[in-house]
Amino acid sequence: MQKVITLIFFFLTLLVSASAGIYQAQKFPLGVDNTQRCLRCHGMHNFTYVDSSKTLVNLTVDSTIFFSSVHGKLQCQSCHPGITEYPHNLLAAGKTTCASECHATKEGKPYDHKTVYETFLHSVHGKSLTGKDPDAPTCLTCHGGSAHVVQPVKKVMKVDEKMALCVSCHSNREMMVKHKVDPNAVSSYERSFHWKAIHYGYDKTAVCENCHTSHSVLPPENPYSTVNTANLEKTCGQTNCHPGAKMNFAMSNANHLEFMVEKKPVLRYEEKFFYVLTDGTLMMLAVGIVLDVQRKFGWIFLIKRLFVWLDRKTDQLGNMIVKVLKFIKKVLVD
Amino acid sequence: MKENKQKENQEYFVRLNLFQRIQHWMLLGSFILLAVTGLPMRFPDVRWLGFVYRLVGGLEVARTIHRIAAVIMIVGGLIHLGYILYLLKKNNFKILKAWPMIPTWKDAVDWWKTSLYYFGLRDSLPQYDRFNFREKFDYFAVFWGLPVMMLSGLVLWFPVFFGNHLPNLAIDIAYIAHSDEAILAISAIVLWHFYNVHYDPDKFPMSWIWWHGKISKEEIKKEHPLEYQRLILSDIADNSISNKQSLEINPKQNKR
């Protein structure tokens, strides 16, 4: 009888521990519509860990910001398809880029960033995506720093904020010189009417991206560049800008006048002419006024006033010196 | 101020008739508006200038004011050119007689003699005619400056139209010309013209001729003696319209 009871207990224990083991090894599929489940952990503040290269990685996703971002309607798995079950492999989330297939739809049609990504890759800023240049901007540099907070640029950003994105790097002279970009681009733009309008609070004007585009910035020598000579007419003549603009209008360089002045002698001479005319005329007139005044009051008047003033100043100076000496005496002697 | 003196024997001559004064008022008003709305554009880094834009209700409003004032100035300028043609016709195109502002050799000589006087090498000022060399300089500074401003301003106002039909650099040239000439014009007015009519110790606080057009006998005898002599000695049959109207002598009355 005792042997049977021991055997029963043995098998019961086996059964319990086995089932416990099976319970532990089981993973739960996440299924669809699982954002809330992910946010249960990822919505916590300071949800961080230290990875193999000793960097602190923050996995927090602020749910308020996320839901109001452009990606807020997507499922986590749209962009993180590697996460299919819980617990999930730590590294399975990491390989998402902006160009990843994300199964998102916009107005009923499938949507992805592949085209923009390709365009950006071929632009001068695209070197960031190949990982060769740490200074170059990535998608996230301008689009909010994290895919979970991205806001639509056109609708949310004001003109001066858009400009600030470009200016943050393009006004850094060392960085510009290092990358062989003209360091005076921003300062010359600040002499244009387009900038002055923003400065005085009027936003129907052109900032960097209106002429240079945001994703396909190319040097003017490149035939596909919007600021290439052949394409300028179309760029300046955009719908809300200067419709009807022809080549001659487009060739004026009122946006970056400094560059044109450097290149064209006629503009340099014009500037010099006005300097000479202005200064020469005003000097002559000032002399005329001084001569007139002094004749009405006499040179003596002016010179007397000068001496009176000098006299007063030397008195003041003398008094100050005396005071300082007294102070020094007090400090040293006492 | 001179017109407030109720002296019995104060005689007045009309120096500027109403039509001439209206031209000056048009110029004055539009110049001030243009300068005030234009300067903040030229000096965006000067914070207190931006106050002007806030005062009128934004950049768009200031832009509109600038353009309306520009039209007034252009119209005033055209009226003046028409006036000069009218004077010329009246005087059978004898330009020296018709246009008192024309610079003559006498003005150059006057400049020399006046400079000597300033340095104490002459006892007295030379005798000036209706407009002395300073006033003529002022006039021609405007005669040069305003067309420059008007033309470059029009190019900037209609950049697509002018940009398309003029050579490449037209807009850039216009931009530089408009900014720089504005500074010259405003400085010259505030410095030179204002000295002659405001800061000058003989005239301070203001010479009111631009308002009522009358110059007192003392003043014309002292400052424009040749003109005075001509008025006194000439006949009423003199053809020059400016002189004819200047012949009104008002004894005793100082009323405008």
mmCIF file of N, CA and C in Angstrom, chain B residues 83-207:
data_model
loop_
_atom_site.group_PDB
_atom_site.id
_atom_site.type_symbol
_atom_site.label_atom_id
_atom_site.label_comp_id
_atom_site.label_asym_id
_atom_site.label_seq_id
_atom_site.Cartn_x
_atom_site.Cartn_y
_atom_site.Cartn_z
ATOM 1 N N TYR B 83 5.591 120.788 -64.764
ATOM 2 C CA TYR B 83 5.682 122.198 -64.382
ATOM 3 C C TYR B 83 6.896 122.865 -65.033
ATOM 4 N N ILE B 84 8.001 122.133 -65.036
ATOM 5 C CA ILE B 84 9.204 122.705 -65.664
ATOM 6 C C ILE B 84 8.968 122.937 -67.151
ATOM 7 N N LEU B 85 8.322 121.961 -67.796
ATOM 8 C CA LEU B 85 8.034 122.136 -69.234
ATOM 9 C C LEU B 85 7.146 123.349 -69.450
ATOM 10 N N TYR B 86 6.175 123.502 -68.544
ATOM 11 C CA TYR B 86 5.280 124.645 -68.640
ATOM 12 C C TYR B 86 6.050 125.962 -68.519
ATOM 13 N N LEU B 87 6.965 126.002 -67.563
ATOM 14 C CA LEU B 87 7.768 127.218 -67.397
ATOM 15 C C LEU B 87 8.603 127.495 -68.635
ATOM 16 N N LEU B 88 9.150 126.403 -69.185
ATOM 17 C CA LEU B 88 9.978 126.576 -70.367
ATOM 18 C C LEU B 88 9.165 127.156 -71.504
ATOM 19 N N LYS B 89 7.980 126.612 -71.676
ATOM 20 C CA LYS B 89 7.132 127.080 -72.772
ATOM 21 C C LYS B 89 6.781 128.541 -72.570
ATOM 22 N N LYS B 90 6.463 128.873 -71.320
ATOM 23 C CA LYS B 90 6.091 130.244 -70.996
ATOM 24 C C LYS B 90 7.196 131.234 -71.339
ATOM 25 N N ASN B 91 8.434 130.757 -71.244
ATOM 26 C CA ASN B 91 9.554 131.659 -71.465
ATOM 27 C C ASN B 91 10.251 131.416 -72.775
ATOM 28 N N ASN B 92 9.493 130.818 -73.686
ATOM 29 C CA ASN B 92 10.043 130.554 -75.020
ATOM 30 C C ASN B 92 11.330 129.763 -74.948
ATOM 31 N N PHE B 93 11.358 128.828 -74.046
ATOM 32 C CA PHE B 93 12.474 127.890 -73.915
ATOM 33 C C PHE B 93 13.797 128.557 -73.598
ATOM 34 N N LYS B 94 13.735 129.759 -73.022
ATOM 35 C CA LYS B 94 14.980 130.346 -72.543
ATOM 36 C C LYS B 94 15.201 129.758 -71.147
ATOM 37 N N ILE B 95 16.010 128.734 -71.119
ATOM 38 C CA ILE B 95 16.049 127.952 -69.892
ATOM 39 C C ILE B 95 16.593 128.738 -68.711
ATOM 40 N N LEU B 96 17.529 129.632 -68.977
ATOM 41 C CA LEU B 96 18.115 130.375 -67.861
ATOM 42 C C LEU B 96 17.084 131.251 -67.185
ATOM 43 N N LYS B 97 16.113 131.683 -67.980
ATOM 44 C CA LYS B 97 15.122 132.576 -67.412
ATOM 45 C C LYS B 97 13.966 131.788 -66.806
ATOM 46 N N ALA B 98 13.655 130.645 -67.464
ATOM 47 C CA ALA B 98 12.453 129.916 -67.071
ATOM 48 C C ALA B 98 12.651 129.088 -65.806
ATOM 49 N N TRP B 99 13.830 128.510 -65.669
ATOM 50 C CA TRP B 99 14.024 127.542 -64.597
ATOM 51 C C TRP B 99 15.000 128.122 -63.583
ATOM 52 N N PRO B 100 14.504 128.712 -62.516
ATOM 53 C CA PRO B 100 15.405 129.385 -61.568
ATOM 54 C C PRO B 100 16.402 128.432 -60.931
ATOM 55 N N MET B 101 16.131 127.158 -60.979
ATOM 56 C CA MET B 101 17.006 126.205 -60.308
ATOM 57 C C MET B 101 18.213 125.813 -61.134
ATOM 58 N N ILE B 102 18.282 126.293 -62.360
ATOM 59 C CA ILE B 102 19.368 125.799 -63.193
ATOM 60 C C ILE B 102 20.713 126.275 -62.661
ATOM 61 N N PRO B 103 21.666 125.374 -62.532
ATOM 62 C CA PRO B 103 22.971 125.802 -62.012
ATOM 63 C C PRO B 103 23.709 126.650 -63.039
ATOM 64 N N THR B 104 24.308 127.708 -62.570
ATOM 65 C CA THR B 104 25.022 128.593 -63.476
ATOM 66 C C THR B 104 26.454 128.760 -63.005
ATOM 67 N N TRP B 105 27.241 129.429 -63.820
ATOM 68 C CA TRP B 105 28.618 129.675 -63.452
ATOM 69 C C TRP B 105 28.663 130.529 -62.188
ATOM 70 N N LYS B 106 27.661 131.369 -62.030
ATOM 71 C CA LYS B 106 27.614 132.229 -60.858
ATOM 72 C C LYS B 106 27.581 131.383 -59.575
ATOM 73 N N ASP B 107 26.906 130.249 -59.639
ATOM 74 C CA ASP B 107 26.822 129.412 -58.433
ATOM 75 C C ASP B 107 28.190 128.882 -58.042
ATOM 76 N N ALA B 108 28.971 128.509 -59.050
ATOM 77 C CA ALA B 108 30.312 128.012 -58.739
ATOM 78 C C ALA B 108 31.138 129.117 -58.108
ATOM 79 N N VAL B 109 31.020 130.318 -58.683
ATOM 80 C CA VAL B 109 31.752 131.466 -58.137
ATOM 81 C C VAL B 109 31.272 131.778 -56.723
ATOM 82 N N ASP B 110 29.939 131.694 -56.528
ATOM 83 C CA ASP B 110 29.374 131.950 -55.200
ATOM 84 C C ASP B 110 29.925 130.968 -54.173
ATOM 85 N N TRP B 111 30.055 129.714 -54.604
ATOM 86 C CA TRP B 111 30.572 128.698 -53.693
ATOM 87 C C TRP B 111 31.981 129.071 -53.249
ATOM 88 N N TRP B 112 32.780 129.465 -54.217
ATOM 89 C CA TRP B 112 34.154 129.848 -53.913
ATOM 90 C C TRP B 112 34.173 131.026 -52.956
ATOM 91 N N LYS B 113 33.399 132.054 -53.312
ATOM 92 C CA LYS B 113 33.406 133.267 -52.490
ATOM 93 C C LYS B 113 32.877 132.996 -51.089
ATOM 94 N N THR B 114 31.849 132.154 -50.999
ATOM 95 C CA THR B 114 31.289 131.821 -49.683
ATOM 96 C C THR B 114 32.308 131.077 -48.833
ATOM 97 N N SER B 115 33.054 130.193 -49.472
ATOM 98 C CA SER B 115 34.062 129.448 -48.709
ATOM 99 C C SER B 115 35.119 130.386 -48.170
ATOM 100 N N LEU B 116 35.502 131.344 -49.003
ATOM 101 C CA LEU B 116 36.486 132.315 -48.525
ATOM 102 C C LEU B 116 35.931 133.095 -47.339
ATOM 103 N N TYR B 117 34.660 133.462 -47.455
ATOM 104 C CA TYR B 117 34.024 134.189 -46.355
ATOM 105 C C TYR B 117 34.052 133.371 -45.074
ATOM 106 N N TYR B 118 33.784 132.062 -45.190
ATOM 107 C CA TYR B 118 33.785 131.197 -44.011
ATOM 108 C C TYR B 118 35.141 131.147 -43.347
ATOM 109 N N PHE B 119 36.160 131.193 -44.190
ATOM 110 C CA PHE B 119 37.500 131.132 -43.614
ATOM 111 C C PHE B 119 38.002 132.483 -43.180
ATOM 112 N N GLY B 120 37.153 133.485 -43.331
ATOM 113 C CA GLY B 120 37.530 134.804 -42.831
ATOM 114 C C GLY B 120 38.343 135.619 -43.814
ATOM 115 N N LEU B 121 38.394 135.154 -45.083
ATOM 116 C CA LEU B 121 39.220 135.875 -46.050
ATOM 117 C C LEU B 121 38.413 136.874 -46.871
ATOM 118 N N ARG B 122 37.120 136.917 -46.628
ATOM 119 C CA ARG B 122 36.277 137.924 -47.270
ATOM 120 C C ARG B 122 35.412 138.537 -46.193
ATOM 121 N N ASP B 123 35.010 139.786 -46.415
ATOM 122 C CA ASP B 123 34.212 140.454 -45.389
ATOM 123 C C ASP B 123 32.770 140.052 -45.391
ATOM 124 N N SER B 124 32.239 139.766 -46.555
ATOM 125 C CA SER B 124 30.789 139.538 -46.616
ATOM 126 C C SER B 124 30.483 138.414 -47.579
ATOM 127 N N LEU B 125 29.270 137.890 -47.419
ATOM 128 C CA LEU B 125 28.798 136.845 -48.320
ATOM 129 C C LEU B 125 28.537 137.450 -49.696
ATOM 130 N N PRO B 126 28.683 136.645 -50.749
ATOM 131 C CA PRO B 126 28.301 137.153 -52.073
ATOM 132 C C PRO B 126 26.786 137.323 -52.141
ATOM 133 N N GLN B 127 26.355 138.030 -53.158
ATOM 134 C CA GLN B 127 24.917 138.277 -53.269
ATOM 135 C C GLN B 127 24.260 137.131 -54.009
ATOM 136 N N TYR B 128 23.258 136.530 -53.340
ATOM 137 C CA TYR B 128 22.593 135.383 -53.938
ATOM 138 C C TYR B 128 21.354 135.820 -54.681
ATOM 139 N N ASP B 129 20.994 135.006 -55.672
ATOM 140 C CA ASP B 129 19.766 135.230 -56.410
ATOM 141 C C ASP B 129 18.657 134.430 -55.729
ATOM 142 N N ARG B 130 17.610 134.181 -56.460
ATOM 143 C CA ARG B 130 16.435 133.568 -55.844
ATOM 144 C C ARG B 130 16.744 132.272 -55.093
ATOM 145 N N PHE B 131 17.562 131.414 -55.724
ATOM 146 C CA PHE B 131 17.960 130.187 -55.040
ATOM 147 C C PHE B 131 19.476 130.151 -54.999
ATOM 148 N N ASN B 132 20.026 130.093 -53.795
ATOM 149 C CA ASN B 132 21.480 130.084 -53.715
ATOM 150 C C ASN B 132 22.026 128.697 -54.018
ATOM 151 N N PHE B 133 23.362 128.627 -54.116
ATOM 152 C CA PHE B 133 23.962 127.379 -54.589
ATOM 153 C C PHE B 133 23.644 126.207 -53.673
ATOM 154 N N ARG B 134 23.398 126.459 -52.388
ATOM 155 C CA ARG B 134 23.052 125.369 -51.473
ATOM 156 C C ARG B 134 21.697 124.795 -51.822
ATOM 157 N N GLU B 135 20.752 125.689 -52.077
ATOM 158 C CA GLU B 135 19.410 125.228 -52.398
ATOM 159 C C GLU B 135 19.384 124.492 -53.726
ATOM 160 N N LYS B 136 20.198 125.000 -54.661
ATOM 161 C CA LYS B 136 20.268 124.308 -55.941
ATOM 162 C C LYS B 136 20.889 122.931 -55.778
ATOM 163 N N PHE B 137 21.886 122.817 -54.899
ATOM 164 C CA PHE B 137 22.480 121.508 -54.652
ATOM 165 C C PHE B 137 21.441 120.549 -54.088
ATOM 166 N N ASP B 138 20.709 121.040 -53.118
ATOM 167 C CA ASP B 138 19.627 120.256 -52.522
ATOM 168 C C ASP B 138 18.663 119.754 -53.586
ATOM 169 N N TYR B 139 18.279 120.691 -54.459
ATOM 170 C CA TYR B 139 17.304 120.383 -55.509
ATOM 171 C C TYR B 139 17.824 119.297 -56.430
ATOM 172 N N PHE B 140 19.079 119.420 -56.836
ATOM 173 C CA PHE B 140 19.598 118.422 -57.767
ATOM 174 C C PHE B 140 19.940 117.106 -57.094
ATOM 175 N N ALA B 141 20.219 117.166 -55.796
ATOM 176 C CA ALA B 141 20.395 115.898 -55.083
ATOM 177 C C ALA B 141 19.110 115.102 -55.172
ATOM 178 N N VAL B 142 17.990 115.796 -55.024
ATOM 179 C CA VAL B 142 16.689 115.154 -55.160
ATOM 180 C C VAL B 142 16.429 114.765 -56.616
ATOM 181 N N PHE B 143 16.816 115.643 -57.530
ATOM 182 C CA PHE B 143 16.587 115.397 -58.952
ATOM 183 C C PHE B 143 17.317 114.150 -59.427
ATOM 184 N N TRP B 144 18.452 113.862 -58.810
ATOM 185 C CA TRP B 144 19.187 112.623 -59.121
ATOM 186 C C TRP B 144 18.619 111.452 -58.329
ATOM 187 N N GLY B 145 18.468 111.684 -57.002
ATOM 188 C CA GLY B 145 18.146 110.569 -56.122
ATOM 189 C C GLY B 145 16.790 109.972 -56.361
ATOM 190 N N LEU B 146 15.792 110.815 -56.566
ATOM 191 C CA LEU B 146 14.442 110.280 -56.661
ATOM 192 C C LEU B 146 14.193 109.432 -57.895
ATOM 193 N N PRO B 147 14.642 109.826 -59.074
ATOM 194 C CA PRO B 147 14.490 108.895 -60.196
ATOM 195 C C PRO B 147 15.182 107.560 -59.957
ATOM 196 N N VAL B 148 16.368 107.593 -59.318
ATOM 197 C CA VAL B 148 17.038 106.321 -59.010
ATOM 198 C C VAL B 148 16.139 105.470 -58.125
ATOM 199 N N MET B 149 15.585 106.101 -57.087
ATOM 200 C CA MET B 149 14.729 105.353 -56.174
ATOM 201 C C MET B 149 13.477 104.859 -56.867
ATOM 202 N N MET B 150 12.897 105.719 -57.688
ATOM 203 C CA MET B 150 11.650 105.334 -58.350
ATOM 204 C C MET B 150 11.872 104.162 -59.287
ATOM 205 N N LEU B 151 12.903 104.247 -60.108
ATOM 206 C CA LEU B 151 13.136 103.173 -61.087
ATOM 207 C C LEU B 151 13.497 101.865 -60.382
ATOM 208 N N SER B 152 14.441 101.948 -59.431
ATOM 209 C CA SER B 152 14.812 100.704 -58.755
ATOM 210 C C SER B 152 13.644 100.179 -57.935
ATOM 211 N N GLY B 153 12.857 101.098 -57.378
ATOM 212 C CA GLY B 153 11.695 100.671 -56.611
ATOM 213 C C GLY B 153 10.677 99.956 -57.467
ATOM 214 N N LEU B 154 10.450 100.461 -58.669
ATOM 215 C CA LEU B 154 9.496 99.803 -59.558
ATOM 216 C C LEU B 154 9.977 98.415 -59.937
ATOM 217 N N VAL B 155 11.282 98.293 -60.166
ATOM 218 C CA VAL B 155 11.825 96.967 -60.492
ATOM 219 C C VAL B 155 11.584 96.003 -59.338
ATOM 220 N N LEU B 156 11.766 96.486 -58.117
ATOM 221 C CA LEU B 156 11.572 95.606 -56.965
ATOM 222 C C LEU B 156 10.103 95.330 -56.700
ATOM 223 N N TRP B 157 9.255 96.262 -57.120
ATOM 224 C CA TRP B 157 7.823 96.069 -56.913
ATOM 225 C C TRP B 157 7.281 95.030 -57.881
ATOM 226 N N PHE B 158 7.768 95.023 -59.085
ATOM 227 C CA PHE B 158 7.311 94.075 -60.096
ATOM 228 C C PHE B 158 8.485 93.232 -60.593
ATOM 229 N N PRO B 159 9.030 92.414 -59.704
ATOM 230 C CA PRO B 159 10.292 91.753 -60.071
ATOM 231 C C PRO B 159 10.141 90.767 -61.214
ATOM 232 N N VAL B 160 8.968 90.120 -61.286
ATOM 233 C CA VAL B 160 8.826 89.129 -62.355
ATOM 234 C C VAL B 160 8.756 89.829 -63.698
ATOM 235 N N PHE B 161 7.983 90.901 -63.782
ATOM 236 C CA PHE B 161 7.849 91.626 -65.043
ATOM 237 C C PHE B 161 9.184 92.203 -65.488
ATOM 238 N N PHE B 162 9.807 92.963 -64.585
ATOM 239 C CA PHE B 162 11.067 93.594 -64.971
ATOM 240 C C PHE B 162 12.184 92.569 -65.087
ATOM 241 N N GLY B 163 12.143 91.573 -64.228
ATOM 242 C CA GLY B 163 13.166 90.540 -64.280
ATOM 243 C C GLY B 163 13.143 89.799 -65.597
ATOM 244 N N ASN B 164 11.942 89.576 -66.113
ATOM 245 C CA ASN B 164 11.842 88.836 -67.362
ATOM 246 C C ASN B 164 12.309 89.653 -68.557
ATOM 247 N N HIS B 165 12.084 90.979 -68.515
ATOM 248 C CA HIS B 165 12.359 91.762 -69.709
ATOM 249 C C HIS B 165 13.687 92.489 -69.670
ATOM 250 N N LEU B 166 14.310 92.553 -68.510
ATOM 251 C CA LEU B 166 15.588 93.248 -68.439
ATOM 252 C C LEU B 166 16.703 92.225 -68.306
ATOM 253 N N PRO B 167 17.941 92.667 -68.529
ATOM 254 C CA PRO B 167 19.052 91.719 -68.391
ATOM 255 C C PRO B 167 19.103 91.075 -67.007
ATOM 256 N N ASN B 168 19.873 89.995 -66.948
ATOM 257 C CA ASN B 168 19.990 89.178 -65.745
ATOM 258 C C ASN B 168 20.091 89.927 -64.449
ATOM 259 N N LEU B 169 21.036 90.862 -64.412
ATOM 260 C CA LEU B 169 21.388 91.433 -63.123
ATOM 261 C C LEU B 169 20.506 92.603 -62.731
ATOM 262 N N ALA B 170 19.461 92.867 -63.516
ATOM 263 C CA ALA B 170 18.658 94.057 -63.250
ATOM 264 C C ALA B 170 18.145 94.088 -61.817
ATOM 265 N N ILE B 171 17.656 92.950 -61.346
ATOM 266 C CA ILE B 171 17.081 92.947 -59.998
ATOM 267 C C ILE B 171 18.156 93.178 -58.946
ATOM 268 N N ASP B 172 19.319 92.563 -59.152
ATOM 269 C CA ASP B 172 20.394 92.755 -58.178
ATOM 270 C C ASP B 172 20.851 94.200 -58.157
ATOM 271 N N ILE B 173 20.991 94.777 -59.360
ATOM 272 C CA ILE B 173 21.407 96.182 -59.440
ATOM 273 C C ILE B 173 20.368 97.058 -58.767
ATOM 274 N N ALA B 174 19.093 96.766 -59.034
ATOM 275 C CA ALA B 174 18.030 97.567 -58.435
ATOM 276 C C ALA B 174 18.044 97.446 -56.916
ATOM 277 N N TYR B 175 18.298 96.243 -56.420
ATOM 278 C CA TYR B 175 18.319 96.015 -54.985
ATOM 279 C C TYR B 175 19.398 96.870 -54.319
ATOM 280 N N ILE B 176 20.613 96.802 -54.897
ATOM 281 C CA ILE B 176 21.709 97.573 -54.319
ATOM 282 C C ILE B 176 21.438 99.068 -54.442
ATOM 283 N N ALA B 177 20.970 99.483 -55.617
ATOM 284 C CA ALA B 177 20.739 100.917 -55.836
ATOM 285 C C ALA B 177 19.683 101.445 -54.878
ATOM 286 N N HIS B 178 18.599 100.702 -54.725
ATOM 287 C CA HIS B 178 17.494 101.178 -53.894
ATOM 288 C C HIS B 178 17.928 101.308 -52.440
ATOM 289 N N SER B 179 18.653 100.279 -51.935
ATOM 290 C CA SER B 179 19.102 100.346 -50.542
ATOM 291 C C SER B 179 20.082 101.483 -50.317
ATOM 292 N N ASP B 180 21.097 101.553 -51.195
ATOM 293 C CA ASP B 180 22.168 102.515 -50.941
ATOM 294 C C ASP B 180 21.734 103.950 -51.208
ATOM 295 N N GLU B 181 20.985 104.170 -52.265
ATOM 296 C CA GLU B 181 20.555 105.532 -52.566
ATOM 297 C C GLU B 181 19.596 106.038 -51.493
ATOM 298 N N ALA B 182 18.810 105.133 -50.921
ATOM 299 C CA ALA B 182 17.904 105.528 -49.844
ATOM 300 C C ALA B 182 18.693 106.104 -48.684
ATOM 301 N N ILE B 183 19.773 105.412 -48.333
ATOM 302 C CA ILE B 183 20.585 105.890 -47.225
ATOM 303 C C ILE B 183 21.163 107.261 -47.537
ATOM 304 N N LEU B 184 21.643 107.417 -48.768
ATOM 305 C CA LEU B 184 22.203 108.716 -49.154
ATOM 306 C C LEU B 184 21.141 109.792 -49.079
ATOM 307 N N ALA B 185 19.979 109.518 -49.643
ATOM 308 C CA ALA B 185 18.934 110.539 -49.683
ATOM 309 C C ALA B 185 18.488 110.923 -48.275
ATOM 310 N N ILE B 186 18.254 109.910 -47.447
ATOM 311 C CA ILE B 186 17.774 110.205 -46.096
ATOM 312 C C ILE B 186 18.838 110.964 -45.300
ATOM 313 N N SER B 187 20.078 110.536 -45.430
ATOM 314 C CA SER B 187 21.139 111.246 -44.698
ATOM 315 C C SER B 187 21.272 112.672 -45.174
ATOM 316 N N ALA B 188 21.221 112.856 -46.493
ATOM 317 C CA ALA B 188 21.385 114.202 -47.024
ATOM 318 C C ALA B 188 20.244 115.094 -46.557
ATOM 319 N N ILE B 189 19.029 114.571 -46.534
ATOM 320 C CA ILE B 189 17.903 115.370 -46.081
ATOM 321 C C ILE B 189 18.031 115.679 -44.601
ATOM 322 N N VAL B 190 18.277 114.661 -43.808
ATOM 323 C CA VAL B 190 18.307 114.877 -42.368
ATOM 324 C C VAL B 190 19.484 115.756 -41.965
ATOM 325 N N LEU B 191 20.577 115.629 -42.705
ATOM 326 C CA LEU B 191 21.740 116.433 -42.350
ATOM 327 C C LEU B 191 21.676 117.808 -42.989
ATOM 328 N N TRP B 192 21.613 117.860 -44.304
ATOM 329 C CA TRP B 192 21.815 119.104 -45.026
ATOM 330 C C TRP B 192 20.548 119.931 -45.110
ATOM 331 N N HIS B 193 19.496 119.344 -45.610
ATOM 332 C CA HIS B 193 18.272 120.097 -45.792
ATOM 333 C C HIS B 193 17.735 120.568 -44.445
ATOM 334 N N PHE B 194 17.780 119.653 -43.453
ATOM 335 C CA PHE B 194 17.295 120.025 -42.129
ATOM 336 C C PHE B 194 18.166 121.098 -41.500
ATOM 337 N N TYR B 195 19.465 121.094 -41.816
ATOM 338 C CA TYR B 195 20.283 122.176 -41.296
ATOM 339 C C TYR B 195 19.793 123.493 -41.877
ATOM 340 N N ASN B 196 19.623 123.520 -43.204
ATOM 341 C CA ASN B 196 19.251 124.772 -43.846
ATOM 342 C C ASN B 196 17.919 125.328 -43.365
ATOM 343 N N VAL B 197 17.001 124.430 -42.991
ATOM 344 C CA VAL B 197 15.675 124.947 -42.629
ATOM 345 C C VAL B 197 15.316 124.799 -41.162
ATOM 346 N N HIS B 198 16.064 123.934 -40.415
ATOM 347 C CA HIS B 198 15.730 123.763 -39.001
ATOM 348 C C HIS B 198 16.875 124.149 -38.075
ATOM 349 N N TYR B 199 17.998 123.460 -38.243
ATOM 350 C CA TYR B 199 19.067 123.639 -37.259
ATOM 351 C C TYR B 199 19.806 124.960 -37.401
ATOM 352 N N ASP B 200 19.735 125.558 -38.590
ATOM 353 C CA ASP B 200 20.444 126.813 -38.826
ATOM 354 C C ASP B 200 20.039 127.827 -37.756
ATOM 355 N N PRO B 201 21.000 128.399 -37.042
ATOM 356 C CA PRO B 201 20.649 129.295 -35.943
ATOM 357 C C PRO B 201 19.790 130.479 -36.374
ATOM 358 N N ASP B 202 19.905 130.883 -37.651
ATOM 359 C CA ASP B 202 19.056 131.981 -38.108
ATOM 360 C C ASP B 202 17.618 131.548 -38.311
ATOM 361 N N LYS B 203 17.418 130.260 -38.500
ATOM 362 C CA LYS B 203 16.081 129.803 -38.863
ATOM 363 C C LYS B 203 15.406 129.002 -37.765
ATOM 364 N N PHE B 204 16.200 128.534 -36.806
ATOM 365 C CA PHE B 204 15.669 127.655 -35.778
ATOM 366 C C PHE B 204 14.456 128.246 -35.109
ATOM 367 N N PRO B 205 13.352 127.569 -34.800
ATOM 368 C CA PRO B 205 13.172 126.136 -35.042
ATOM 369 C C PRO B 205 12.795 125.742 -36.449
ATOM 370 N N MET B 206 12.220 126.633 -37.212
ATOM 371 C CA MET B 206 11.828 126.207 -38.562
ATOM 372 C C MET B 206 11.624 127.437 -39.420
ATOM 373 N N SER B 207 11.977 127.315 -40.685
ATOM 374 C CA SER B 207 11.607 128.349 -41.635
ATOM 375 C C SER B 207 10.244 127.944 -42.187
#
